[in-house]
């Protein structure tokens, strides 16, 4: 095993470079197109267009309130941080970064799995922390963090310079998603043999237990179970990434409005104290 000190990533150098465009995902991700349907698709086309318009409208309100603050998405592996993050970045006109990809670039290796294998998890975590520190000095970013970024307090210190959003997805749904695409790119879940769903579920359960309340440090919690129940779905798998992005914007808006009200009332009472001196 090789150990090296974390590589310092100059994120500002990456913005606008081909590598940055790749890391951010260059294709438009808000799909203004019909969902598959058995009955001709017109109703679903309207739903989809309506969703995209709602998303755009809400993003314009939230953008104003965010005032350039970065958004950090946290959550377990497979919770949709990259998928939802790209949508949020597109509608807000923010730049999207995937911290796992930035660590790969900084270290000069093609995958997180290889970094774990050639170096170590600790080496990966050190580089992840230095990537998050570098990103935290920037504005107007949506960052999909690595699933384990929440375990280090120093990462929270940096993420709290922006606004953090926890995508809370039931373990069964995570295991289903991960089993569908395989575990090779996720070294903490990768197993030489066994049924992919069962193995992913068991590993995810252990990680969730070890991580305890770490995800709950986020400013905002987006619960897929709550969204599904609001929309009258019996299963979170019926939710589209746009449904989740829209709920994220609503929750972000509530948080920012409350946060601003608290800050305003603190300023007001400080001013009153000074006035009475
Ligand atoms: N709402 C959704 N419904 C169904 N599948 C989804 C949804 N959101 C994401 N996925 C799928 O689940 C998988 C994991 O999503 P994604 O890569 O966005 O998660 P992640 O949180 O970034 O994971 P990681 O921490 O491992 O990087 C992908 O294959 C993605 O296409
Ligand atoms: O949950 C985790 O600890 C991880 C999640 C991935 O995003 C990667 O950061 C890595 O595979 C570790
Ligand atoms: Mg991801």
mmCIF file of C-alpha atoms and ligand atoms in Angstrom:
data_model
loop_
_atom_site.group_PDB
_atom_site.id
_atom_site.type_symbol
_atom_site.label_atom_id
_atom_site.label_comp_id
_atom_site.label_asym_id
_atom_site.label_seq_id
_atom_site.Cartn_x
_atom_site.Cartn_y
_atom_site.Cartn_z
ATOM 1 C CA UNK A 1 0.000 0.000 0.000
ATOM 2 C CA UNK A 2 1.281 3.395 -0.947
ATOM 3 C CA UNK A 3 0.611 6.445 1.216
ATOM 4 C CA UNK A 4 1.004 9.995 0.052
ATOM 5 C CA UNK A 5 -0.144 13.311 1.387
ATOM 6 C CA UNK A 6 -3.349 14.740 -0.106
ATOM 7 C CA UNK A 7 -2.943 16.409 -3.465
ATOM 8 C CA UNK A 8 -4.006 20.044 -3.389
ATOM 9 C CA UNK A 9 -6.650 20.638 -5.981
ATOM 10 C CA UNK A 10 -6.958 24.088 -7.497
ATOM 11 C CA UNK A 11 -10.663 24.000 -8.165
ATOM 12 C CA UNK A 12 -10.607 27.456 -9.721
ATOM 13 C CA UNK A 13 -8.307 26.052 -12.418
ATOM 14 C CA UNK A 14 -10.864 23.373 -13.220
ATOM 15 C CA UNK A 15 -13.815 25.690 -13.817
ATOM 16 C CA UNK A 16 -14.351 25.953 -17.544
ATOM 17 C CA UNK A 17 -11.691 23.400 -18.487
ATOM 18 C CA UNK A 18 -12.735 20.269 -20.414
ATOM 19 C CA UNK A 19 -12.099 18.255 -17.243
ATOM 20 C CA UNK A 20 -14.459 20.505 -15.307
ATOM 21 C CA UNK A 21 -17.118 20.239 -17.953
ATOM 22 C CA UNK A 22 -16.830 16.439 -17.805
ATOM 23 C CA UNK A 23 -16.907 16.482 -13.984
ATOM 24 C CA UNK A 24 -20.015 18.646 -14.066
ATOM 25 C CA UNK A 25 -21.797 16.655 -16.755
ATOM 26 C CA UNK A 26 -22.263 18.721 -19.925
ATOM 27 C CA UNK A 27 -25.571 17.335 -21.217
ATOM 28 C CA UNK A 28 -28.848 19.041 -20.324
ATOM 29 C CA UNK A 29 -30.405 16.999 -17.553
ATOM 30 C CA UNK A 30 -33.884 18.468 -17.130
ATOM 31 C CA UNK A 31 -35.871 16.330 -19.530
ATOM 32 C CA UNK A 32 -38.550 18.324 -21.328
ATOM 33 C CA UNK A 33 -39.838 15.176 -22.947
ATOM 34 C CA UNK A 34 -42.530 12.545 -22.573
ATOM 35 C CA UNK A 35 -42.273 9.772 -20.030
ATOM 36 C CA UNK A 36 -43.028 6.285 -21.394
ATOM 37 C CA UNK A 37 -46.715 5.492 -21.274
ATOM 38 C CA UNK A 38 -49.058 2.862 -22.573
ATOM 39 C CA UNK A 39 -51.777 5.322 -23.568
ATOM 40 C CA UNK A 40 -50.261 7.536 -26.256
ATOM 41 C CA UNK A 41 -48.156 9.577 -23.831
ATOM 42 C CA UNK A 42 -49.899 12.986 -24.124
ATOM 43 C CA UNK A 43 -50.866 13.143 -20.446
ATOM 44 C CA UNK A 44 -47.378 12.184 -19.381
ATOM 45 C CA UNK A 45 -45.863 14.692 -21.757
ATOM 46 C CA UNK A 46 -47.905 17.416 -20.086
ATOM 47 C CA UNK A 47 -46.962 16.174 -16.620
ATOM 48 C CA UNK A 48 -43.328 16.173 -17.553
ATOM 49 C CA UNK A 49 -43.419 19.655 -19.097
ATOM 50 C CA UNK A 50 -45.399 20.944 -16.100
ATOM 51 C CA UNK A 51 -42.837 19.467 -13.698
ATOM 52 C CA UNK A 52 -39.962 21.041 -15.593
ATOM 53 C CA UNK A 53 -41.700 24.431 -15.609
ATOM 54 C CA UNK A 54 -42.521 24.204 -11.896
ATOM 55 C CA UNK A 55 -38.908 23.341 -11.236
ATOM 56 C CA UNK A 56 -37.661 26.300 -13.274
ATOM 57 C CA UNK A 57 -40.073 28.717 -11.590
ATOM 58 C CA UNK A 58 -39.181 27.566 -8.087
ATOM 59 C CA UNK A 59 -35.469 27.666 -8.902
ATOM 60 C CA UNK A 60 -35.762 31.348 -9.864
ATOM 61 C CA UNK A 61 -37.241 32.181 -6.436
ATOM 62 C CA UNK A 62 -34.682 30.089 -4.586
ATOM 63 C CA UNK A 63 -31.788 31.509 -6.598
ATOM 64 C CA UNK A 64 -32.574 34.993 -5.343
ATOM 65 C CA UNK A 65 -32.702 33.799 -1.721
ATOM 66 C CA UNK A 66 -29.534 31.725 -1.985
ATOM 67 C CA UNK A 67 -27.473 34.767 -2.887
ATOM 68 C CA UNK A 68 -24.699 32.624 -4.391
ATOM 69 C CA UNK A 69 -24.465 30.144 -1.509
ATOM 70 C CA UNK A 70 -23.217 26.683 -2.548
ATOM 71 C CA UNK A 71 -25.383 23.592 -2.140
ATOM 72 C CA UNK A 72 -23.827 20.381 -0.795
ATOM 73 C CA UNK A 73 -25.777 17.170 -1.318
ATOM 74 C CA UNK A 74 -25.109 14.470 1.260
ATOM 75 C CA UNK A 75 -26.507 10.971 1.544
ATOM 76 C CA UNK A 76 -25.689 7.295 1.318
ATOM 77 C CA UNK A 77 -24.249 5.730 -1.807
ATOM 78 C CA UNK A 78 -26.884 5.589 -4.506
ATOM 79 C CA UNK A 79 -29.131 8.188 -2.874
ATOM 80 C CA UNK A 80 -29.165 10.262 -6.064
ATOM 81 C CA UNK A 81 -26.709 13.037 -5.141
ATOM 82 C CA UNK A 82 -25.165 13.098 -8.623
ATOM 83 C CA UNK A 83 -28.488 12.677 -10.459
ATOM 84 C CA UNK A 84 -30.413 15.291 -8.455
ATOM 85 C CA UNK A 85 -27.347 17.547 -8.133
ATOM 86 C CA UNK A 86 -27.002 17.919 -11.909
ATOM 87 C CA UNK A 87 -30.655 18.912 -12.204
ATOM 88 C CA UNK A 88 -30.374 21.490 -9.402
ATOM 89 C CA UNK A 89 -27.216 22.955 -10.931
ATOM 90 C CA UNK A 90 -28.842 23.231 -14.332
ATOM 91 C CA UNK A 91 -32.003 24.984 -13.159
ATOM 92 C CA UNK A 92 -30.147 27.317 -10.790
ATOM 93 C CA UNK A 93 -27.439 28.128 -13.347
ATOM 94 C CA UNK A 94 -24.838 26.844 -10.859
ATOM 95 C CA UNK A 95 -21.770 24.726 -11.703
ATOM 96 C CA UNK A 96 -21.994 21.054 -10.777
ATOM 97 C CA UNK A 97 -19.120 19.178 -9.155
ATOM 98 C CA UNK A 98 -18.941 15.576 -8.047
ATOM 99 C CA UNK A 99 -16.401 15.391 -5.219
ATOM 100 C CA UNK A 100 -15.569 11.719 -5.975
ATOM 101 C CA UNK A 101 -14.616 12.759 -9.519
ATOM 102 C CA UNK A 102 -12.540 15.682 -8.259
ATOM 103 C CA UNK A 103 -10.626 13.346 -5.926
ATOM 104 C CA UNK A 104 -9.957 11.004 -8.877
ATOM 105 C CA UNK A 105 -8.640 13.970 -10.886
ATOM 106 C CA UNK A 106 -6.541 15.321 -8.012
ATOM 107 C CA UNK A 107 -4.957 11.924 -7.341
ATOM 108 C CA UNK A 108 -4.647 11.111 -11.062
ATOM 109 C CA UNK A 109 -6.496 7.798 -10.920
ATOM 110 C CA UNK A 110 -9.508 6.724 -12.961
ATOM 111 C CA UNK A 111 -11.730 5.482 -10.130
ATOM 112 C CA UNK A 112 -12.425 5.696 -6.415
ATOM 113 C CA UNK A 113 -12.196 1.895 -6.330
ATOM 114 C CA UNK A 114 -8.615 2.071 -7.598
ATOM 115 C CA UNK A 115 -7.665 4.773 -5.075
ATOM 116 C CA UNK A 116 -8.935 2.531 -2.246
ATOM 117 C CA UNK A 117 -7.013 -0.435 -3.673
ATOM 118 C CA UNK A 118 -3.667 1.211 -4.491
ATOM 119 C CA UNK A 119 -3.613 3.640 -1.555
ATOM 120 C CA UNK A 120 -6.188 3.256 1.238
ATOM 121 C CA UNK A 121 -9.538 4.529 2.424
ATOM 122 C CA UNK A 122 -7.720 6.999 4.723
ATOM 123 C CA UNK A 123 -5.802 8.409 1.757
ATOM 124 C CA UNK A 124 -9.071 8.813 -0.154
ATOM 125 C CA UNK A 125 -10.693 10.545 2.858
ATOM 126 C CA UNK A 126 -7.770 12.995 3.226
ATOM 127 C CA UNK A 127 -8.092 13.958 -0.422
ATOM 128 C CA UNK A 128 -11.862 14.189 -0.128
ATOM 129 C CA UNK A 129 -11.437 16.632 2.770
ATOM 130 C CA UNK A 130 -8.991 18.750 0.826
ATOM 131 C CA UNK A 131 -11.336 18.848 -2.206
ATOM 132 C CA UNK A 132 -14.240 19.958 0.018
ATOM 133 C CA UNK A 133 -12.041 22.605 1.652
ATOM 134 C CA UNK A 134 -11.068 23.988 -1.775
ATOM 135 C CA UNK A 135 -14.674 23.976 -2.989
ATOM 136 C CA UNK A 136 -15.889 25.763 0.130
ATOM 137 C CA UNK A 137 -14.141 28.970 -0.887
ATOM 138 C CA UNK A 138 -16.225 29.153 -4.055
ATOM 139 C CA UNK A 139 -19.758 30.313 -4.823
ATOM 140 C CA UNK A 140 -22.646 29.160 -7.007
ATOM 141 C CA UNK A 141 -21.757 25.456 -6.940
ATOM 142 C CA UNK A 142 -23.842 22.337 -6.454
ATOM 143 C CA UNK A 143 -21.573 19.656 -5.005
ATOM 144 C CA UNK A 144 -22.446 15.963 -4.915
ATOM 145 C CA UNK A 145 -20.310 14.822 -1.978
ATOM 146 C CA UNK A 146 -19.004 11.306 -1.446
ATOM 147 C CA UNK A 147 -21.339 9.161 0.649
ATOM 148 C CA UNK A 148 -18.855 9.057 3.547
ATOM 149 C CA UNK A 149 -17.938 12.774 3.620
ATOM 150 C CA UNK A 150 -20.304 13.270 6.576
ATOM 151 C CA UNK A 151 -18.132 11.264 8.969
ATOM 152 C CA UNK A 152 -15.455 13.957 9.341
ATOM 153 C CA UNK A 153 -16.299 17.087 11.383
ATOM 154 C CA UNK A 154 -13.819 19.121 9.314
ATOM 155 C CA UNK A 155 -15.926 18.421 6.205
ATOM 156 C CA UNK A 156 -19.004 19.755 8.026
ATOM 157 C CA UNK A 157 -17.067 22.887 8.966
ATOM 158 C CA UNK A 158 -16.466 23.516 5.255
ATOM 159 C CA UNK A 159 -19.910 22.398 4.040
ATOM 160 C CA UNK A 160 -21.578 24.714 6.562
ATOM 161 C CA UNK A 161 -20.174 27.666 4.583
ATOM 162 C CA UNK A 162 -22.921 26.743 2.126
ATOM 163 C CA UNK A 163 -26.200 24.923 2.510
ATOM 164 C CA UNK A 164 -26.345 21.152 2.972
ATOM 165 C CA UNK A 165 -29.135 18.873 1.776
ATOM 166 C CA UNK A 166 -29.547 15.253 2.916
ATOM 167 C CA UNK A 167 -31.210 12.934 0.422
ATOM 168 C CA UNK A 168 -32.796 10.428 2.785
ATOM 169 C CA UNK A 169 -33.624 7.257 0.865
ATOM 170 C CA UNK A 170 -34.772 3.946 2.407
ATOM 171 C CA UNK A 171 -32.069 1.285 2.403
ATOM 172 C CA UNK A 172 -34.200 -1.117 0.316
ATOM 173 C CA UNK A 173 -34.446 1.458 -2.471
ATOM 174 C CA UNK A 174 -30.703 2.164 -2.301
ATOM 175 C CA UNK A 175 -29.895 -1.544 -2.507
ATOM 176 C CA UNK A 176 -32.264 -1.956 -5.484
ATOM 177 C CA UNK A 177 -30.646 0.931 -7.373
ATOM 178 C CA UNK A 178 -27.130 -0.254 -6.610
ATOM 179 C CA UNK A 179 -27.850 -3.903 -7.469
ATOM 180 C CA UNK A 180 -29.132 -2.706 -10.860
ATOM 181 C CA UNK A 181 -25.850 -0.984 -11.799
ATOM 182 C CA UNK A 182 -23.453 -3.261 -9.875
ATOM 183 C CA UNK A 183 -21.074 -2.554 -7.012
ATOM 184 C CA UNK A 184 -17.739 -2.426 -8.870
ATOM 185 C CA UNK A 185 -17.474 1.380 -8.664
ATOM 186 C CA UNK A 186 -18.361 1.435 -4.952
ATOM 187 C CA UNK A 187 -15.489 -0.243 -3.079
ATOM 188 C CA UNK A 188 -17.219 -0.292 0.315
ATOM 189 C CA UNK A 189 -20.043 -2.391 -1.166
ATOM 190 C CA UNK A 190 -18.096 -4.561 -3.554
ATOM 191 C CA UNK A 191 -18.225 -8.298 -2.828
ATOM 192 C CA UNK A 192 -16.641 -11.144 -4.774
ATOM 193 C CA UNK A 193 -19.842 -13.191 -4.765
ATOM 194 C CA UNK A 194 -23.449 -13.336 -3.619
ATOM 195 C CA UNK A 195 -26.776 -11.911 -4.680
ATOM 196 C CA UNK A 196 -26.111 -8.196 -5.480
ATOM 197 C CA UNK A 197 -29.285 -6.887 -3.745
ATOM 198 C CA UNK A 198 -28.708 -8.874 -0.529
ATOM 199 C CA UNK A 199 -25.024 -7.985 -0.364
ATOM 200 C CA UNK A 200 -25.648 -4.283 -1.049
ATOM 201 C CA UNK A 201 -28.468 -4.171 1.515
ATOM 202 C CA UNK A 202 -26.388 -5.817 4.221
ATOM 203 C CA UNK A 203 -23.348 -3.546 3.664
ATOM 204 C CA UNK A 204 -25.505 -0.424 3.462
ATOM 205 C CA UNK A 205 -27.213 -1.359 6.744
ATOM 206 C CA UNK A 206 -23.842 -1.673 8.486
ATOM 207 C CA UNK A 207 -22.662 1.675 7.101
ATOM 208 C CA UNK A 208 -25.932 3.360 8.097
ATOM 209 C CA UNK A 209 -25.532 2.046 11.639
ATOM 210 C CA UNK A 210 -21.875 3.161 11.830
ATOM 211 C CA UNK A 211 -22.739 6.623 10.527
ATOM 212 C CA UNK A 212 -25.567 7.090 12.999
ATOM 213 C CA UNK A 213 -26.937 10.628 12.837
ATOM 214 C CA UNK A 214 -24.089 12.038 10.736
ATOM 215 C CA UNK A 215 -26.364 12.806 7.756
ATOM 216 C CA UNK A 216 -28.822 14.609 10.025
ATOM 217 C CA UNK A 217 -26.279 17.435 10.486
ATOM 218 C CA UNK A 218 -27.485 18.715 7.121
ATOM 219 C CA UNK A 219 -29.464 21.954 7.061
ATOM 220 C CA UNK A 220 -32.236 20.331 5.068
ATOM 221 C CA UNK A 221 -33.598 16.763 4.963
ATOM 222 C CA UNK A 222 -35.325 15.549 1.818
ATOM 223 C CA UNK A 223 -37.124 12.330 2.679
ATOM 224 C CA UNK A 224 -38.211 10.235 -0.294
ATOM 225 C CA UNK A 225 -40.799 8.502 1.895
ATOM 226 C CA UNK A 226 -42.350 11.887 2.693
ATOM 227 C CA UNK A 227 -42.419 12.956 -0.974
ATOM 228 C CA UNK A 228 -43.968 9.634 -2.026
ATOM 229 C CA UNK A 229 -46.677 9.942 0.601
ATOM 230 C CA UNK A 230 -47.384 13.586 -0.407
ATOM 231 C CA UNK A 231 -47.713 12.564 -4.055
ATOM 232 C CA UNK A 232 -49.846 9.521 -3.196
ATOM 233 C CA UNK A 233 -47.299 6.909 -4.311
ATOM 234 C CA UNK A 234 -47.039 3.628 -2.448
ATOM 235 C CA UNK A 235 -43.344 3.248 -3.265
ATOM 236 C CA UNK A 236 -40.393 5.661 -3.465
ATOM 237 C CA UNK A 237 -39.328 4.001 -6.718
ATOM 238 C CA UNK A 238 -42.180 5.881 -8.436
ATOM 239 C CA UNK A 239 -40.459 9.206 -7.728
ATOM 240 C CA UNK A 240 -38.563 10.836 -10.558
ATOM 241 C CA UNK A 241 -35.345 12.802 -10.034
ATOM 242 C CA UNK A 242 -37.375 15.926 -10.952
ATOM 243 C CA UNK A 243 -39.863 15.217 -8.115
ATOM 244 C CA UNK A 244 -36.914 14.999 -5.740
ATOM 245 C CA UNK A 245 -35.186 18.113 -7.117
ATOM 246 C CA UNK A 246 -38.432 20.090 -6.771
ATOM 247 C CA UNK A 247 -38.929 19.021 -3.155
ATOM 248 C CA UNK A 248 -35.271 19.876 -2.474
ATOM 249 C CA UNK A 249 -35.873 23.426 -3.744
ATOM 250 C CA UNK A 250 -38.972 23.798 -1.541
ATOM 251 C CA UNK A 251 -37.035 22.620 1.515
ATOM 252 C CA UNK A 252 -34.057 24.845 0.676
ATOM 253 C CA UNK A 253 -36.386 27.819 0.355
ATOM 254 C CA UNK A 254 -38.012 27.172 3.762
ATOM 255 C CA UNK A 255 -34.609 26.808 5.387
ATOM 256 C CA UNK A 256 -33.192 29.996 3.872
ATOM 257 C CA UNK A 257 -36.297 32.039 4.725
ATOM 258 C CA UNK A 258 -36.176 30.858 8.363
ATOM 259 C CA UNK A 259 -32.415 31.338 8.586
ATOM 260 C CA UNK A 260 -32.697 34.885 7.252
ATOM 261 C CA UNK A 261 -35.523 35.676 9.721
ATOM 262 C CA UNK A 262 -33.382 34.444 12.647
ATOM 263 C CA UNK A 263 -30.371 36.477 11.436
ATOM 264 C CA UNK A 264 -32.569 39.595 11.013
ATOM 265 C CA UNK A 265 -34.029 39.311 14.509
ATOM 266 C CA UNK A 266 -30.532 38.843 15.981
ATOM 267 C CA UNK A 267 -29.337 41.974 14.183
ATOM 268 C CA UNK A 268 -32.423 43.846 15.414
ATOM 269 C CA UNK A 269 -31.878 42.904 19.077
ATOM 270 C CA UNK A 270 -28.171 43.732 18.796
ATOM 271 C CA UNK A 271 -29.094 47.151 17.406
ATOM 272 C CA UNK A 272 -31.570 47.660 20.288
ATOM 273 C CA UNK A 273 -28.919 46.718 22.852
ATOM 274 C CA UNK A 274 -26.468 49.207 21.310
ATOM 275 C CA UNK A 275 -29.187 51.875 21.253
ATOM 276 C CA UNK A 276 -29.993 51.428 24.969
ATOM 277 C CA UNK A 277 -26.315 51.659 26.003
HETATM 278 N N1 LIG B 1 -35.150 8.922 -8.445
HETATM 279 C C1 LIG B 1 -34.511 7.877 -8.924
HETATM 280 N N2 LIG B 1 -35.186 6.784 -9.302
HETATM 281 C C2 LIG B 1 -34.560 5.696 -9.764
HETATM 282 N N3 LIG B 1 -33.204 5.596 -9.913
HETATM 283 C C3 LIG B 1 -32.477 6.653 -9.547
HETATM 284 C C4 LIG B 1 -33.071 7.846 -9.028
HETATM 285 N N4 LIG B 1 -32.065 8.703 -8.734
HETATM 286 C C5 LIG B 1 -30.925 8.079 -9.052
HETATM 287 N N5 LIG B 1 -31.157 6.860 -9.563
HETATM 288 C C6 LIG B 1 -30.189 5.854 -10.021
HETATM 289 O O1 LIG B 1 -29.535 5.338 -8.865
HETATM 290 C C7 LIG B 1 -28.131 5.204 -9.087
HETATM 291 C C8 LIG B 1 -27.391 6.052 -8.056
HETATM 292 O O2 LIG B 1 -27.665 7.426 -8.308
HETATM 293 P P1 LIG B 1 -26.513 8.505 -8.141
HETATM 294 O O3 LIG B 1 -25.260 8.058 -8.813
HETATM 295 O O4 LIG B 1 -27.084 9.817 -8.541
HETATM 296 O O5 LIG B 1 -26.310 8.432 -6.577
HETATM 297 P P2 LIG B 1 -25.135 9.026 -5.692
HETATM 298 O O6 LIG B 1 -25.764 9.454 -4.432
HETATM 299 O O7 LIG B 1 -24.397 10.071 -6.463
HETATM 300 O O8 LIG B 1 -24.228 7.749 -5.453
HETATM 301 P P3 LIG B 1 -22.647 7.697 -4.994
HETATM 302 O O9 LIG B 1 -22.555 8.190 -3.577
HETATM 303 O O10 LIG B 1 -22.312 6.274 -5.055
HETATM 304 O O11 LIG B 1 -21.885 8.564 -5.950
HETATM 305 C C9 LIG B 1 -27.884 5.620 -10.535
HETATM 306 O O12 LIG B 1 -27.849 4.480 -11.320
HETATM 307 C C10 LIG B 1 -29.073 6.491 -10.878
HETATM 308 O O13 LIG B 1 -29.397 6.445 -12.239
HETATM 309 O O1 LIG B 2 -20.214 6.018 1.432
HETATM 310 C C1 LIG B 2 -18.974 6.022 1.237
HETATM 311 O O2 LIG B 2 -18.166 5.874 2.154
HETATM 312 C C2 LIG B 2 -18.447 6.247 -0.125
HETATM 313 C C3 LIG B 2 -19.265 6.738 -1.113
HETATM 314 C C4 LIG B 2 -18.808 7.025 -2.477
HETATM 315 O O3 LIG B 2 -19.452 8.213 -2.954
HETATM 316 C C5 LIG B 2 -17.296 7.210 -2.522
HETATM 317 O O4 LIG B 2 -16.926 8.430 -1.933
HETATM 318 C C6 LIG B 2 -16.601 6.074 -1.840
HETATM 319 O O5 LIG B 2 -16.927 4.894 -2.541
HETATM 320 C C7 LIG B 2 -17.023 5.943 -0.371
HETATM 321 MG MG1 LIG B 3 -22.392 10.230 -7.054
#
